Amino acid sequence: VQLQASGGGLVQPGGSLRLSCAAFGFTVDRAAIGWFRQAPGKEREGVSCFSTTDSNTYYADSVKGRFTIYRDIAKNTVFLQMNGLTAEDTAVYYCATVNFAHADACLRITGYDHWGQGTQVTVSS
């Protein structure tokens, strides 16, 4: 199982980025997949995820209405569309997967056993 995250970069406040998480060794519709981020000096936190027990998507309160997670089964890739970016969104973003996560528990870091390498997102003018 491998995950390859990409799409980060430098963007101005209010701008948009789309992150990609390409999956290898499993199919993205058969496992829980989450996006997480870690800002300097802060703990890693859950941003958005797909669980394995329902068809819902889950978001941290800080990104609701601005970020959208979706997956392309044909490409076996999960995307995170980020709009309305602010300086507080600056962080290294990671995607991760685990075989099972129930509902909004997919936002919790504990239990994820495969992680991508991270991609830097910097929001600055």
Phi, psi and omega in degrees: 000127177220151176230138180233109181267144178204172174107355179290173179167191179260129181219150179282155175306136184090351182278185184227152172216154173237120177266147178239145176229099179277133184252141179226134177094359176198168179255140190290346178265006181244008181214162172282135178227133181229154169254135179230163177214154178222115177271157180304129178077004182239162177283156176292139183228153177285139181249309182197157183196161166254131173270178177256357186251355176206176183263012182277160169249153185232146184223146169293149181303327185291345183241357180302134180086349180244326182252148176224127175260138176206166183227147176247104184297321182297324179268354183051048186224142174250136183245154171231106176274122184243117179242161177059041185293144177233170180302331180291348177272355179296124184182170166271128181256134181236147166250152183211161180219153175211152185298324185218134172208129185268120174049228187285000172296345178292348176277349181274136183292324184302129176107334179292130187243356175226129185234145170281179189275350180091146176222133186279130172243123179236123179249112185200148176267000000 
